[in-house]
Amino acid sequence: MSQEDKATTAPATQDPPSLLQPGSIVEVNPRDNDYLGAWYLAVIIERASSTCDDRYVVQLLFLYEDISTGTKAIREYNSVDIRPLPPRHRPRKFKVGDLVEAYYRFGWFEGEIVEELHNGNYICQLKSSKRLELVVERLRLQRSWRDGEWIPPLDESELAVEEEDSTDETKQTDSDKAGIMESEADSAESSTAGTGNMQEASGQVTIEEGLSKGEHDEEGNDEEL
């Protein structure tokens, strides 16, 4: 891994930073060939005791979940593969060549915008070479977490969102944390309420758009090309 891709780490003999404290909601990069450049929601359980490396035990909220029982997977990850939740974002305009993260299969996959369509959607090529047609609400700017900061840094409009979120969080109790987990998974759909529906079928996630008032299901805007 290149130095610029590394997150802030702490020696195993020191207390972990706040983002790695037990109970923290984070994103992890599984470094699995099936999930190249993907980030998935997880909760920090504890620092791993089985190794002297800086590794942490996390519970994944969606990836590797046993669908039949609802059991959520427990895994160990290096701290460099763990980052805090990226800043919340409003839909923004993208252009060809922009590096983005695309919401797909319950995770955020790193990719690049390769085409802007006349209907306002985008064609995104993932690191796995898959191409997806995506609505703008399922895209966010690709950022790296380095030395406790997001690169590229937040712009003024995103800082405004952060300030709004901070105000709201002062009113939130610990019992609301489960809602934070759910909101990240639903964030791609929230701004288009009523237009998106995720379904599980034979272990595969299919994304369907354009369902309304009992009409026949149509294949939607988030398509693998």
Short mmCIF file of N, CA, C and O in Angstrom, two decimals, residues 7 20 29 31 39 49 51 82 85 87 91-92 114 147-148 165-167 174 179 188 192-193 217 220 225:
data_model
loop_
_atom_site.label_atom_id
_atom_site.label_comp_id
_atom_site.label_asym_id
_atom_site.label_seq_id
_atom_site.Cartn_x
_atom_site.Cartn_y
_atom_site.Cartn_z
N ALA A 7 -4.20 5.33 6.53
CA ALA A 7 -4.92 6.14 7.50
C ALA A 7 -4.03 6.35 8.72
O ALA A 7 -2.98 5.74 8.87
N LEU A 20 -11.36 4.72 16.65
CA LEU A 20 -11.19 3.28 16.81
C LEU A 20 -11.63 2.79 18.18
O LEU A 20 -11.40 1.63 18.54
N ASN A 29 -12.42 -1.23 4.60
CA ASN A 29 -12.10 -1.72 3.26
C ASN A 29 -11.71 -3.20 3.39
O ASN A 29 -10.66 -3.51 3.94
N ARG A 31 -10.61 -5.38 1.34
CA ARG A 31 -9.50 -5.85 0.49
C ARG A 31 -9.75 -7.26 -0.02
O ARG A 31 -8.88 -8.13 0.00
N TRP A 39 -15.99 0.25 0.46
CA TRP A 39 -16.04 0.61 1.87
C TRP A 39 -17.41 0.25 2.43
O TRP A 39 -18.43 0.63 1.85
N SER A 49 -6.58 -8.90 20.21
CA SER A 49 -5.57 -9.35 21.18
C SER A 49 -4.72 -10.48 20.65
O SER A 49 -3.75 -10.89 21.28
N THR A 51 -2.75 -10.51 18.09
CA THR A 51 -1.57 -10.07 17.35
C THR A 51 -1.04 -8.79 17.94
O THR A 51 -1.77 -8.03 18.58
N ILE A 82 -9.43 1.08 8.05
CA ILE A 82 -10.59 1.58 8.77
C ILE A 82 -10.58 3.10 8.70
O ILE A 82 -9.53 3.73 8.86
N LEU A 85 -16.79 7.67 9.28
CA LEU A 85 -17.80 7.89 8.25
C LEU A 85 -17.46 9.16 7.48
O LEU A 85 -17.21 10.20 8.08
N PRO A 87 -17.97 12.61 5.34
CA PRO A 87 -18.97 13.67 5.59
C PRO A 87 -20.23 13.44 4.79
O PRO A 87 -20.20 12.92 3.68
N PRO A 91 -26.43 16.08 -3.12
CA PRO A 91 -26.16 15.73 -4.52
C PRO A 91 -25.39 16.86 -5.20
O PRO A 91 -25.67 18.04 -4.98
N ARG A 92 -24.40 16.51 -6.01
CA ARG A 92 -23.58 17.50 -6.66
C ARG A 92 -23.39 17.14 -8.13
O ARG A 92 -23.65 16.02 -8.54
N VAL A 114 -17.19 8.07 -16.31
CA VAL A 114 -16.72 7.95 -17.69
C VAL A 114 -17.70 8.53 -18.70
O VAL A 114 -17.34 8.72 -19.87
N ASP A 147 -3.91 11.23 8.17
CA ASP A 147 -3.47 12.04 9.31
C ASP A 147 -4.61 12.82 9.95
O ASP A 147 -4.49 13.98 10.33
N GLY A 148 -5.77 12.15 10.05
CA GLY A 148 -6.90 12.75 10.73
C GLY A 148 -7.67 13.77 9.92
O GLY A 148 -8.50 14.50 10.47
N ASP A 165 -25.27 18.89 10.83
CA ASP A 165 -25.27 17.59 11.47
C ASP A 165 -24.81 17.69 12.91
O ASP A 165 -25.32 17.03 13.80
N SER A 166 -23.79 18.53 13.16
CA SER A 166 -23.26 18.69 14.50
C SER A 166 -24.33 19.25 15.44
O SER A 166 -24.47 18.81 16.58
N THR A 167 -25.11 20.20 14.96
CA THR A 167 -26.19 20.79 15.76
C THR A 167 -27.23 19.73 16.10
O THR A 167 -27.71 19.64 17.23
N ASP A 174 -27.59 8.37 23.17
CA ASP A 174 -26.90 7.17 22.73
C ASP A 174 -27.85 6.14 22.13
O ASP A 174 -27.45 5.33 21.29
N GLY A 179 -29.84 4.38 14.65
CA GLY A 179 -30.39 5.12 13.52
C GLY A 179 -29.31 5.68 12.62
O GLY A 179 -29.51 5.82 11.41
N ALA A 188 -28.30 6.92 0.18
CA ALA A 188 -28.39 7.03 -1.28
C ALA A 188 -29.83 7.09 -1.75
O ALA A 188 -30.11 7.61 -2.81
N THR A 192 -34.34 10.53 -2.78
CA THR A 192 -35.26 10.14 -3.85
C THR A 192 -36.28 9.18 -3.28
O THR A 192 -36.52 8.11 -3.82
N ALA A 193 -36.86 9.56 -2.14
CA ALA A 193 -37.80 8.68 -1.45
C ALA A 193 -38.91 8.25 -2.39
O ALA A 193 -39.49 9.05 -3.10
N ASP A 217 -42.96 -3.92 -11.65
CA ASP A 217 -41.57 -3.57 -11.42
C ASP A 217 -40.85 -3.34 -12.74
O ASP A 217 -40.99 -4.11 -13.68
N GLY A 220 -34.34 -0.45 -13.25
CA GLY A 220 -34.17 0.96 -12.99
C GLY A 220 -32.88 1.55 -13.48
O GLY A 220 -32.22 1.05 -14.35
N LEU A 225 -23.56 -2.43 -16.55
CA LEU A 225 -23.48 -2.37 -18.01
C LEU A 225 -22.48 -3.40 -18.53
O LEU A 225 -21.55 -3.75 -17.86
#
